[in-house]
Coordinates of C-alpha atoms in Angstrom, one line a residue:
Chain F
M1 CA -7.4 -8.3 24.2
N2 CA -4.3 -10.4 23.9
T3 CA -3.1 -9.7 20.3
D4 CA -0.5 -12.5 20.3
N5 CA -3.1 -15.0 21.3
H6 CA -5.3 -13.9 18.5
R7 CA -2.4 -14.1 16.1
D8 CA -1.9 -17.7 17.1
L9 CA -5.6 -18.3 16.9
E10 CA -5.8 -16.8 13.4
L11 CA -2.9 -19.1 12.3
A12 CA -4.7 -22.1 13.8
L13 CA -7.9 -21.1 12.0
R14 CA -6.2 -20.9 8.7
Q15 CA -4.8 -24.4 9.2
L16 CA -8.2 -26.1 9.8
P17 CA -9.5 -28.4 7.1
W18 CA -11.9 -25.9 5.6
K19 CA -14.0 -27.2 2.7
E20 CA -12.7 -26.4 -0.8
P21 CA -14.9 -25.7 -3.8
P22 CA -15.6 -28.9 -5.7
Q23 CA -14.0 -29.5 -9.1
Q24 CA -17.5 -29.3 -10.7
L25 CA -17.7 -25.7 -9.7
D26 CA -14.2 -24.9 -11.1
A27 CA -15.3 -26.6 -14.3
A28 CA -18.6 -24.7 -14.4
I29 CA -16.8 -21.4 -13.9
A30 CA -14.2 -22.2 -16.6
A31 CA -17.1 -23.2 -18.9
L32 CA -18.4 -19.6 -18.8
E33 CA -16.0 -18.8 -21.5
S34 CA -18.2 -20.7 -24.0
M35 CA -21.3 -18.6 -23.0
P36 CA -22.2 -15.6 -25.1
E37 CA -21.3 -12.3 -23.5
M38 CA -23.9 -9.5 -23.7
P39 CA -23.0 -6.9 -26.3
A40 CA -21.6 -3.8 -24.9
S41 CA -24.5 -1.7 -26.2
E42 CA -27.0 -3.8 -24.2
I43 CA -25.1 -3.6 -21.0
P44 CA -26.7 -1.2 -18.5
Q45 CA -24.6 1.0 -16.4
R46 CA -24.4 -0.8 -13.0
V47 CA -24.1 1.2 -9.8
M48 CA -20.9 0.8 -7.9
P49 CA -20.8 -0.9 -4.5
P50 CA -21.9 1.7 -1.9
S51 CA -19.1 3.8 -0.4
S52 CA -18.4 3.5 3.3
G53 CA -17.8 7.2 3.9
V54 CA -19.1 8.8 7.0
A55 CA -21.4 11.2 5.2
S56 CA -23.0 8.5 3.2
R57 CA -23.5 6.4 6.3
R58 CA -25.2 9.3 8.1
F59 CA -27.5 9.8 5.1
G60 CA -28.0 6.0 4.9
W61 CA -29.2 5.7 8.5
V62 CA -31.9 8.3 8.0
A63 CA -33.2 6.7 4.8
L64 CA -32.8 3.3 6.3
V65 CA -35.0 3.9 9.3
S66 CA -37.7 5.8 7.4
T67 CA -37.8 3.3 4.6
A68 CA -37.9 0.4 7.0
I69 CA -40.8 1.9 8.9
A70 CA -42.6 2.5 5.6
A71 CA -41.9 -1.1 4.5
G72 CA -43.4 -2.5 7.7
L73 CA -46.5 -0.5 7.3
S74 CA -47.0 -1.2 3.6
G75 CA -46.1 -4.9 4.1
L76 CA -49.0 -5.2 6.5
L77 CA -51.3 -3.6 4.1
I78 CA -50.4 -5.8 1.1
G79 CA -53.4 -7.6 0.0
H80 CA -55.8 -5.5 2.1
S81 CA -55.5 -2.2 0.3
T82 CA -56.4 -1.2 -3.3
G83 CA -55.5 2.4 -2.8
P84 CA -52.1 4.0 -3.1
T85 CA -49.5 2.8 -0.7
P86 CA -49.0 5.0 2.4
V87 CA -45.5 5.8 1.5
A88 CA -45.7 9.6 1.5
A89 CA -46.5 9.9 5.1
S90 CA -43.4 8.1 6.4
A91 CA -41.2 9.3 3.6
T92 CA -41.8 12.9 4.4
S93 CA -40.3 12.4 7.8
T94 CA -36.9 12.6 6.1
T95 CA -37.2 15.7 4.0
Q96 CA -33.4 15.7 3.3
D97 CA -33.7 12.4 1.5
L98 CA -36.6 13.3 -0.7
D99 CA -36.5 14.0 -4.4
P100 CA -38.6 17.1 -5.1
A101 CA -40.4 15.2 -7.9
T102 CA -43.6 13.3 -7.2
T103 CA -44.7 10.3 -9.3
Q104 CA -48.0 10.2 -11.2
S105 CA -49.4 7.9 -8.5
G106 CA -48.7 10.5 -5.9
I107 CA -45.9 8.6 -4.2
V108 CA -43.0 10.7 -3.0
P109 CA -40.0 8.9 -4.1
V110 CA -37.1 8.1 -1.8
K111 CA -33.6 8.1 -3.2
F112 CA -32.0 4.8 -3.7
N113 CA -30.1 3.6 -0.7
A114 CA -28.2 0.3 -0.6
N115 CA -28.5 -0.2 3.1
A116 CA -32.2 0.3 3.0
F117 CA -32.4 -2.0 0.1
T118 CA -30.7 -4.8 2.1
L119 CA -32.8 -4.2 5.1
L120 CA -36.0 -4.3 3.2
H121 CA -35.2 -7.7 1.8
K122 CA -34.5 -9.1 5.2
H123 CA -38.1 -8.5 5.9
S124 CA -38.9 -11.3 3.6
T125 CA -38.4 -13.6 6.6
R126 CA -41.8 -12.3 7.8
P127 CA -44.8 -14.1 6.6
E128 CA -46.4 -11.2 4.8
F129 CA -43.3 -10.8 2.6
N130 CA -43.0 -14.5 1.8
K131 CA -44.1 -14.1 -1.8
C132 CA -41.8 -11.6 -3.6
E133 CA -44.4 -11.3 -6.4
D134 CA -46.9 -9.8 -4.0
C135 CA -44.8 -6.6 -4.2
H136 CA -42.6 -7.0 -7.2
V137 CA -45.0 -8.1 -9.8
S138 CA -48.6 -7.4 -9.1
N139 CA -47.9 -4.2 -7.1
R140 CA -44.9 -3.3 -9.1
N141 CA -46.1 0.0 -10.4
R142 CA -46.8 1.0 -6.9
F143 CA -43.5 0.0 -5.5
E144 CA -40.8 0.5 -8.0
N145 CA -40.4 4.2 -7.5
W146 CA -40.2 3.7 -3.8
F147 CA -38.1 0.6 -3.4
Y148 CA -35.8 1.1 -6.2
G149 CA -35.2 4.8 -6.2
D150 CA -36.7 7.6 -8.1
A151 CA -37.7 7.6 -11.7
E152 CA -34.5 9.3 -12.7
F153 CA -32.5 6.6 -11.0
L154 CA -34.4 3.9 -12.9
E155 CA -33.9 5.8 -16.1
Q156 CA -30.1 5.8 -15.5
N157 CA -30.0 2.2 -14.2
Q158 CA -32.2 0.2 -16.5
D159 CA -30.9 -3.1 -15.1
F160 CA -32.9 -2.5 -11.9
R161 CA -36.1 -2.8 -13.8
N162 CA -36.0 -6.5 -14.0
C163 CA -36.0 -8.3 -10.7
S164 CA -34.6 -11.5 -12.3
D165 CA -31.4 -9.7 -13.3
C166 CA -30.3 -9.7 -9.7
H167 CA -32.6 -12.2 -8.1
L168 CA -31.7 -15.3 -10.1
A169 CA -33.6 -17.7 -7.9
Q170 CA -37.0 -16.0 -8.4
Chain W
M1 CA -14.3 -16.3 -19.4
N2 CA -12.4 -13.0 -19.3
E3 CA -9.0 -13.1 -17.8
L4 CA -9.8 -10.8 -14.9
L5 CA -12.7 -12.8 -13.7
E6 CA -10.7 -16.0 -14.1
N7 CA -7.9 -14.7 -12.1
L8 CA -10.2 -13.4 -9.4
Y9 CA -11.9 -16.8 -9.2
R10 CA -8.5 -18.6 -8.9
E11 CA -7.4 -16.3 -6.1
Y12 CA -10.6 -16.1 -4.1
R13 CA -12.4 -19.3 -4.9
Q14 CA -12.2 -20.8 -1.4
G15 CA -13.2 -17.6 0.3
L16 CA -16.1 -17.1 -2.0
Y17 CA -17.2 -20.7 -1.6
L18 CA -16.9 -20.6 2.2
L19 CA -18.8 -17.3 2.3
A20 CA -21.7 -18.8 0.3
L21 CA -21.6 -22.0 2.4
S22 CA -21.7 -20.1 5.6
I23 CA -24.9 -18.4 4.4
V24 CA -26.8 -21.2 2.8
G25 CA -25.4 -24.1 4.9
S26 CA -25.5 -26.5 1.9
T27 CA -22.5 -27.4 -0.3
Q28 CA -24.8 -27.8 -3.3
Q29 CA -26.4 -24.4 -2.8
A30 CA -23.1 -22.8 -2.1
E31 CA -21.9 -24.1 -5.5
D32 CA -25.0 -22.7 -7.2
A33 CA -24.6 -19.3 -5.5
V34 CA -21.0 -18.9 -6.7
Q35 CA -21.9 -20.1 -10.2
N36 CA -24.9 -17.9 -10.4
A37 CA -22.9 -14.8 -9.3
F38 CA -20.1 -15.5 -11.8
T39 CA -22.6 -16.2 -14.6
N40 CA -24.4 -12.9 -13.9
I41 CA -21.2 -10.9 -13.8
F42 CA -19.8 -12.6 -16.9
Q43 CA -22.9 -11.9 -18.9
K44 CA -23.7 -8.5 -17.7
S45 CA -21.0 -6.6 -15.8
S46 CA -17.6 -8.0 -16.5
R47 CA -16.6 -4.7 -18.2
Q48 CA -17.8 -2.7 -15.3
L49 CA -15.9 -5.0 -13.0
A50 CA -12.7 -4.4 -15.0
A51 CA -13.2 -0.6 -14.6
L52 CA -13.2 -0.9 -10.8
E53 CA -10.1 -0.4 -8.7
N54 CA -8.7 -3.6 -7.4
G55 CA -10.0 -3.4 -3.9
H56 CA -13.5 -2.5 -5.0
C57 CA -13.3 -5.3 -7.6
V58 CA -12.8 -7.9 -4.9
A59 CA -15.5 -6.5 -2.7
Y60 CA -17.9 -6.4 -5.7
L61 CA -17.2 -10.1 -6.4
F62 CA -17.8 -11.1 -2.7
K63 CA -20.9 -8.9 -2.6
S64 CA -22.3 -10.6 -5.7
V65 CA -21.7 -14.1 -4.3
R66 CA -23.2 -13.0 -1.0
N67 CA -26.3 -11.6 -2.6
S68 CA -26.7 -14.7 -4.7
A69 CA -26.3 -16.9 -1.6
I70 CA -28.9 -14.9 0.3
D71 CA -31.3 -15.2 -2.6
L72 CA -30.9 -18.9 -2.8
K73 CA -31.3 -19.2 0.9
R74 CA -34.5 -17.3 0.8
A75 CA -35.9 -19.2 -2.2
G76 CA -35.1 -22.5 -0.5
D77 CA -36.0 -22.3 3.1
R78 CA -36.6 -19.0 4.8
Q79 CA -36.4 -20.1 8.3
R80 CA -34.0 -22.9 8.5
R81 CA -30.3 -22.9 7.8
L82 CA -29.3 -26.2 6.4
G83 CA -26.4 -26.3 8.8
E84 CA -23.7 -28.2 6.9
S85 CA -20.3 -27.7 8.4
L86 CA -17.7 -25.5 6.8
F87 CA -15.1 -28.2 7.4
L88 CA -14.2 -31.4 5.7
D89 CA -15.3 -34.6 7.4
R90 CA -13.8 -34.4 10.9
R91 CA -12.8 -38.1 10.8
C92 CA -10.4 -37.4 8.0
D93 CA -6.9 -36.9 9.4
H94 CA -5.1 -33.8 8.2
W95 CA -2.8 -33.8 11.2
D96 CA 0.8 -34.9 10.5
T97 CA 1.2 -36.9 13.6
P98 CA 3.9 -34.9 15.4
A99 CA 4.5 -35.4 19.1
D100 CA 1.7 -33.0 20.0
A101 CA -0.7 -34.2 17.3
L102 CA -3.3 -35.3 19.9
L103 CA -3.5 -31.9 21.5
T104 CA -3.6 -30.1 18.1
K105 CA -6.3 -32.4 16.9
E106 CA -8.3 -31.8 20.0
R107 CA -7.9 -28.1 19.7
D108 CA -8.9 -28.1 16.0
E109 CA -12.0 -30.2 16.7
I110 CA -13.1 -27.8 19.4
L111 CA -12.4 -24.8 17.1
M112 CA -14.4 -26.3 14.2
R113 CA -17.4 -27.0 16.4
A114 CA -17.2 -23.5 17.8
I115 CA -17.0 -21.9 14.4
D116 CA -20.0 -23.8 13.1
R117 CA -21.9 -22.6 16.1
L118 CA -21.0 -18.9 15.7
N119 CA -23.8 -16.7 14.7
E120 CA -24.0 -15.9 11.0
N121 CA -22.6 -12.3 11.2
D122 CA -19.5 -13.4 13.3
R123 CA -18.9 -16.4 11.0
E124 CA -19.2 -14.2 8.0
A125 CA -16.6 -11.8 9.4
I126 CA -14.2 -14.6 10.0
V127 CA -14.6 -16.0 6.5
L128 CA -14.3 -12.6 4.8
K129 CA -11.2 -11.6 6.7
L130 CA -9.3 -14.9 6.9
F131 CA -10.2 -16.5 3.6
G132 CA -11.2 -13.5 1.5
G133 CA -8.2 -11.6 2.7
L134 CA -10.5 -8.6 2.8
S135 CA -9.7 -5.5 4.8
F136 CA -12.4 -4.4 7.2
E137 CA -13.4 -1.6 4.8
Q138 CA -13.8 -4.1 2.0
A139 CA -15.8 -6.5 4.2
G140 CA -18.0 -3.6 5.2
E141 CA -18.6 -2.8 1.5
V142 CA -19.6 -6.5 0.9
T143 CA -22.0 -6.6 3.8
C144 CA -23.3 -3.0 3.6
T145 CA -22.0 -2.6 7.2
P146 CA -19.6 0.0 8.6
A147 CA -16.0 -1.2 8.7
K148 CA -15.9 -0.7 12.5
T149 CA -18.8 -3.0 12.9
I150 CA -17.1 -5.7 10.9
A151 CA -14.0 -5.2 12.9
T152 CA -15.9 -5.6 16.1
R153 CA -17.6 -8.7 14.9
Y154 CA -14.3 -10.2 13.9
R155 CA -12.7 -9.5 17.2
R156 CA -15.7 -10.7 19.1
A157 CA -15.7 -13.9 17.1
L158 CA -12.0 -14.5 17.9
E159 CA -12.6 -13.8 21.5
K160 CA -15.5 -16.2 21.6
L161 CA -13.3 -18.9 20.0
E162 CA -10.4 -18.1 22.3
N163 CA -12.6 -18.3 25.4
H164 CA -14.3 -21.5 24.2
L165 CA -10.9 -23.0 23.6
K166 CA -9.7 -22.1 27.1
G167 CA -12.8 -23.5 28.6
Q168 CA -12.5 -26.8 26.8
L169 CA -8.7 -27.6 26.9

């Protein structure tokens, strides 16, 4: 790779006529000042962005693969099954990621993992995931302990209980 | 709006906007994505944002805009990227007519076309690095991707553009 060429290229790229945010957006952001801020007592403790450490990545891959497999299986079963979701079978393949506690519905919870979370949502490009509410409302009791971490996690991060807090468009 | 958020917006507004635009492919939706993210942070997590170290703070902001853009894209059209260019109208003349203006203009037009045709991941790496001014570690944090992967995407994108340029000029 010719570094000098890339330096020139980077300079050329910076000088291209990239679009700028419109003035309406600047005004809208500035207008936030007039909006009421949520009182500190009502603000949930948000989780920090995931770390990029090697150990957490290794942990992440295991959870990612197992959770994705489970997501694929359960996604296919949405609308066809009235019984408990078959999470436990796939989740148990990664014993190091499991929380010893089991929920009342018999689902073995998987610890929250940001990479898995992102991957799962990419599945929404598949037809069976087209309607978020198929999982996140009607089947919510079945899914929340699995998709969004264990009960303890939800207890500590109350803001993950409401989809609309993060998913503004829904 | 609190001062930190306002300063961050001033400093990174173009990078944030281009990131959203590169995901949703529509200037209107890109605006909405940035606004939604800031509204959400302002209302719910500006104090938490202030508690973060500077580097994480910037990454958090980009990540919020990215997530917001992804949500909007999903809600609008799951299959089709709207495909608006990241650049101003190509007929507008930003070149200062020096002696080599023609060559520069031709090069820039080729580059703009090539960037618009890059795949989403590569384009995102370019926007985060060049306009967000993010390190590969920060960009990795934003996209939930290892820093090395982002670095590879960035270099690959530059090489694609370089080769494209060589082939065209």
